[in-house]
Coordinates of C-alpha atoms in Angstrom, one line a residue:
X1 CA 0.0 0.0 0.0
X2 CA 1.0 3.5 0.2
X3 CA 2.7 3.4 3.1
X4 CA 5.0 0.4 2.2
X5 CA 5.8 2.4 -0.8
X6 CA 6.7 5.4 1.3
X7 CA 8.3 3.5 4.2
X8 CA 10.6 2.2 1.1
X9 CA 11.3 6.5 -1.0
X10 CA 12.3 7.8 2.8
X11 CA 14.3 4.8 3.3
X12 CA 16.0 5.0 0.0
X13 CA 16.2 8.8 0.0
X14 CA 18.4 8.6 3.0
X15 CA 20.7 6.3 2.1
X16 CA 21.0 8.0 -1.1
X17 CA 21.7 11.2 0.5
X18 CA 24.9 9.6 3.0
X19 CA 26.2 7.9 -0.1
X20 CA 25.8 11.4 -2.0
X21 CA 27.6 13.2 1.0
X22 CA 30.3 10.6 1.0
X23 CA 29.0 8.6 3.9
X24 CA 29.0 4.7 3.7
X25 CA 25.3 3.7 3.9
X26 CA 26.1 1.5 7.4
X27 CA 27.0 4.8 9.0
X28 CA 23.4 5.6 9.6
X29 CA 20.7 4.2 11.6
X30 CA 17.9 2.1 10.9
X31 CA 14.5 1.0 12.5
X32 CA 13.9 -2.4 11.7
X33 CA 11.9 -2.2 9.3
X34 CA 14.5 0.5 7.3
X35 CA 17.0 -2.3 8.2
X36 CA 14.5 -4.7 5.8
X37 CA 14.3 -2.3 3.2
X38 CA 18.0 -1.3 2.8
X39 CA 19.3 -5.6 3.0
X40 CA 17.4 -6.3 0.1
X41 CA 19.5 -3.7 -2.0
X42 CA 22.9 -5.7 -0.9
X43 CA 24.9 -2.2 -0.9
X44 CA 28.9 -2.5 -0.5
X45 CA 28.9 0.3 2.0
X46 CA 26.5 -2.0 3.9
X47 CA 29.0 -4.8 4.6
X48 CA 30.3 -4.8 8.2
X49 CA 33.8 -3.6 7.9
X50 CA 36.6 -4.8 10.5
X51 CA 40.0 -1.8 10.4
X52 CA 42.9 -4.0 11.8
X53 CA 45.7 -1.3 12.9
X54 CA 49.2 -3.2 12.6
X55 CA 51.6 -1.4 15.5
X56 CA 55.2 -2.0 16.7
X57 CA 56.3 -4.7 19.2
X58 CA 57.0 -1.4 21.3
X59 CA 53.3 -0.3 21.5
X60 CA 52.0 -3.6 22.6
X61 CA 50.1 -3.8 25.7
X62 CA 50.5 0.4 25.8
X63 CA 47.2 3.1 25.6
X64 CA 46.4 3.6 21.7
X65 CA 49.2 5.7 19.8
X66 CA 48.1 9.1 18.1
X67 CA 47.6 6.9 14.5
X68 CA 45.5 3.9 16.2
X69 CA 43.1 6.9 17.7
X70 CA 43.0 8.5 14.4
X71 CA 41.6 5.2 12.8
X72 CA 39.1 4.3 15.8
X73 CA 37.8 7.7 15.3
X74 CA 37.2 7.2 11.4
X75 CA 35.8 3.8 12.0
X76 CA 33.3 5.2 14.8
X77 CA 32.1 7.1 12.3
X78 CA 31.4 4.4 9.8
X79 CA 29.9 2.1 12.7
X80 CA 33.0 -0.3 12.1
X81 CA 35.0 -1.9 14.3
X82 CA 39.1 -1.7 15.0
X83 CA 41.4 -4.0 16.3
X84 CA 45.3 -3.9 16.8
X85 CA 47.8 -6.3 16.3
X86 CA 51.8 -6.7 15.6
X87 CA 52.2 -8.2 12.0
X88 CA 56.0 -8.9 13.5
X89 CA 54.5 -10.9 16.1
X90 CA 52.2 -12.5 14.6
X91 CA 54.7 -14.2 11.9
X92 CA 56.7 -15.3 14.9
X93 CA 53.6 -16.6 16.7
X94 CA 53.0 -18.7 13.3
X95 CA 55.5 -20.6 13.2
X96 CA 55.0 -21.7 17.4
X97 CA 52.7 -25.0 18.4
X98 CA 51.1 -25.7 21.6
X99 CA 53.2 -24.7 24.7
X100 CA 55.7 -22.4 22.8
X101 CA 52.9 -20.4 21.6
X102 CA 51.5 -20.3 24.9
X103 CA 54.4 -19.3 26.7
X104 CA 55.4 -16.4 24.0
X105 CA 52.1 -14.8 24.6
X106 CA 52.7 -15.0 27.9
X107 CA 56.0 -13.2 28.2
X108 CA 54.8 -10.3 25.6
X109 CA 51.8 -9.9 27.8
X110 CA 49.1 -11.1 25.3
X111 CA 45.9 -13.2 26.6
X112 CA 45.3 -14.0 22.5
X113 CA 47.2 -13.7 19.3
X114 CA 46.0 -11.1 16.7
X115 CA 45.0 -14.1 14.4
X116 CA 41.8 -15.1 17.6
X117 CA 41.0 -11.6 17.6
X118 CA 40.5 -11.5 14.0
X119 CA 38.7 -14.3 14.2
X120 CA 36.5 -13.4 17.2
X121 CA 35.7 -9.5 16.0
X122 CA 35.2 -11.0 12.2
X123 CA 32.5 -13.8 13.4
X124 CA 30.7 -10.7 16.3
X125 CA 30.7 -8.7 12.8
X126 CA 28.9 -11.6 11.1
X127 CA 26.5 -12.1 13.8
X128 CA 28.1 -15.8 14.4
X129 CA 28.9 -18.1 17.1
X130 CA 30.1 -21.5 17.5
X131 CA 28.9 -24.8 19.6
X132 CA 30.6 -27.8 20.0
X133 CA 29.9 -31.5 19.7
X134 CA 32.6 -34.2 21.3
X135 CA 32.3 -37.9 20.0
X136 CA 34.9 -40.8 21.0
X137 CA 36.6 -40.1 17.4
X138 CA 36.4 -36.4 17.2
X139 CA 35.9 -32.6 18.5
X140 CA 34.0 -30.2 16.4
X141 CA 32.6 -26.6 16.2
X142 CA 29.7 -25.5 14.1
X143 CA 28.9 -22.3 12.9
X144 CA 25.5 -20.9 13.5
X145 CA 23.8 -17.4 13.6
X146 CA 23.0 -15.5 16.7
X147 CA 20.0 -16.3 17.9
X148 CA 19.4 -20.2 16.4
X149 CA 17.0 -22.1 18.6
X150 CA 18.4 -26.0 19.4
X151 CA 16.6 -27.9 16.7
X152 CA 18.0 -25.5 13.8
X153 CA 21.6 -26.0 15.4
X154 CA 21.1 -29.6 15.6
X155 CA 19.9 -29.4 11.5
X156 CA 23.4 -28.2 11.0
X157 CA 25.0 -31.5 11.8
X158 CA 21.9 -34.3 9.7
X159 CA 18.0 -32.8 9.1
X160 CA 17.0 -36.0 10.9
X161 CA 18.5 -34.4 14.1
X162 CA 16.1 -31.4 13.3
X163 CA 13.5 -33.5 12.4
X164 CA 13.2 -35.8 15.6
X165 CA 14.7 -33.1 18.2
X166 CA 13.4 -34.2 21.9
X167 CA 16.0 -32.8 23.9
X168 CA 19.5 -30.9 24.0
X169 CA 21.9 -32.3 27.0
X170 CA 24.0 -28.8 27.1
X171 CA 27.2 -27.8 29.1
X172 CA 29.0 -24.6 28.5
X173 CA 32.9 -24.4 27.4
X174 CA 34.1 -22.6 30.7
X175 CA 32.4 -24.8 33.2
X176 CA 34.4 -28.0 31.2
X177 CA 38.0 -26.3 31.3
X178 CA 37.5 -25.3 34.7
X179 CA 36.4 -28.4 35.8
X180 CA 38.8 -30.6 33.7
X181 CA 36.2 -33.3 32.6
X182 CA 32.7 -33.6 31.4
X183 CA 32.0 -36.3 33.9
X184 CA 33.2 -33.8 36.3
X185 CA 30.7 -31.0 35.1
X186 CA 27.9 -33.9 35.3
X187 CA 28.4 -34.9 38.6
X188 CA 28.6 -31.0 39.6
X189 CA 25.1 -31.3 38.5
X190 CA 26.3 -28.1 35.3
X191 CA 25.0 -30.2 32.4
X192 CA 21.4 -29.1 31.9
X193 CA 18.6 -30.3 29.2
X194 CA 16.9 -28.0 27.4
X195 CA 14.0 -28.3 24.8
X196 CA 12.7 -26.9 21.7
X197 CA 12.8 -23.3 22.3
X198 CA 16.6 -23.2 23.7
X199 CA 18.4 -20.7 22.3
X200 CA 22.0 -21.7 21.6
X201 CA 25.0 -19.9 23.4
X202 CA 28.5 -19.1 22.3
X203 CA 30.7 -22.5 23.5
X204 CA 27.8 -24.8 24.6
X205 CA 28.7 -28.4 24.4
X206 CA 25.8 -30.7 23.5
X207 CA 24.7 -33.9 22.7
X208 CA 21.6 -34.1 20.8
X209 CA 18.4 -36.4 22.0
X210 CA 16.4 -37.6 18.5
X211 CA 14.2 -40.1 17.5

């Protein structure tokens, strides 16, 4: 109706203003229903963008220098996101397994390497998030979108999972490496089931119920 069609010449009138002022059209703000209008137009400005600032060994673990400011500010404008690592470093940590990459980090005073950071800001970008699934042959993580409900997440892995869902038996990632063992998380009575209308969190470890 007439509405819809001017909900859609507003909407579209100010994106095309921002992108005729030189503004990316994911610097503005949308209602949701704007947010609807502008997806279906799959701008490039629109793609989440992720700055990664490379800085010296010497400005690790130190407050922002005056160039890493200067890109946060131009990425606040854009409604993008920044995130600093040491290229240097980072070569150096690729080349370590294990226990040597641990204990590098360590001494430079680094909780993660740049790589997991890219990694973690790239999937929040996305809207993304991993569970897990442990089986006597194998560990795994799958990918799903913020917000999937348990039967969808268990679709990811066989439609029959999705198809005769009962129940999810769900323990969370932090509880198991704290704990050292899933038996140990079981018997601390931290492994909960959850039906239908769970919504997954970031790190649960499940086992699916099906028929």
């Amino acid at each position: 109706g007439d509405k819809k069609y001017q909900l859609e010449f507003d909407t579209w009138k100010k994106v095309r203003d921002a992108l005729q002022n030189g503004k990316p059209a994911r610097s503005l703000e949308y209602t949701d229903e704007e947010l609807e209008i502008v997806r279906d137009g799959f701008l490039l400005t629109m793609k989440p963008i992720l700055y990664v600032a490379n800085i010296s060994e010497d400005d690790i673990g130190k407050p922002d220098n005056e160039y890493v400011k200067k890109v946060k500010e131009f990425a606040q404008k854009e409604n993008a996101q920044v995130i600093t690592l040491c290229v240097k470093i980072e070569e150096e940590l690729s080349a370590l397994d294990g226990e040597d990459k641990k204990e590098m980090l360590e001494a430079i005073g680094l909780e993660e390497s740049g790589l997991d950071k890219v990694i973690k800001a790239s999937y929040d970008l996305l809207g993304l998030m991993s569970f897990l699934t442990a089986g006597k042959k194998e560990v795994r993580a799958w990918t799903i979108k913020k917000g999937t409900k348990a039967p969808q997440a268990a679709g990811k892995i066989h439609s029959d999972f999705e198809r005769g869902f009962i129940k999810a038996e769900i323990a969370s990632y932090d509880d198991l490496i704290k704990n050292g063992s899933y038996q140990k998380v079981k018997e601390l009575g931290l492994v909960r089931l959850e039906g239908k209308e769970y919504v997954m969190q970031d790190g649960d470890i499940v086992v699916f119920k099906f028929n």
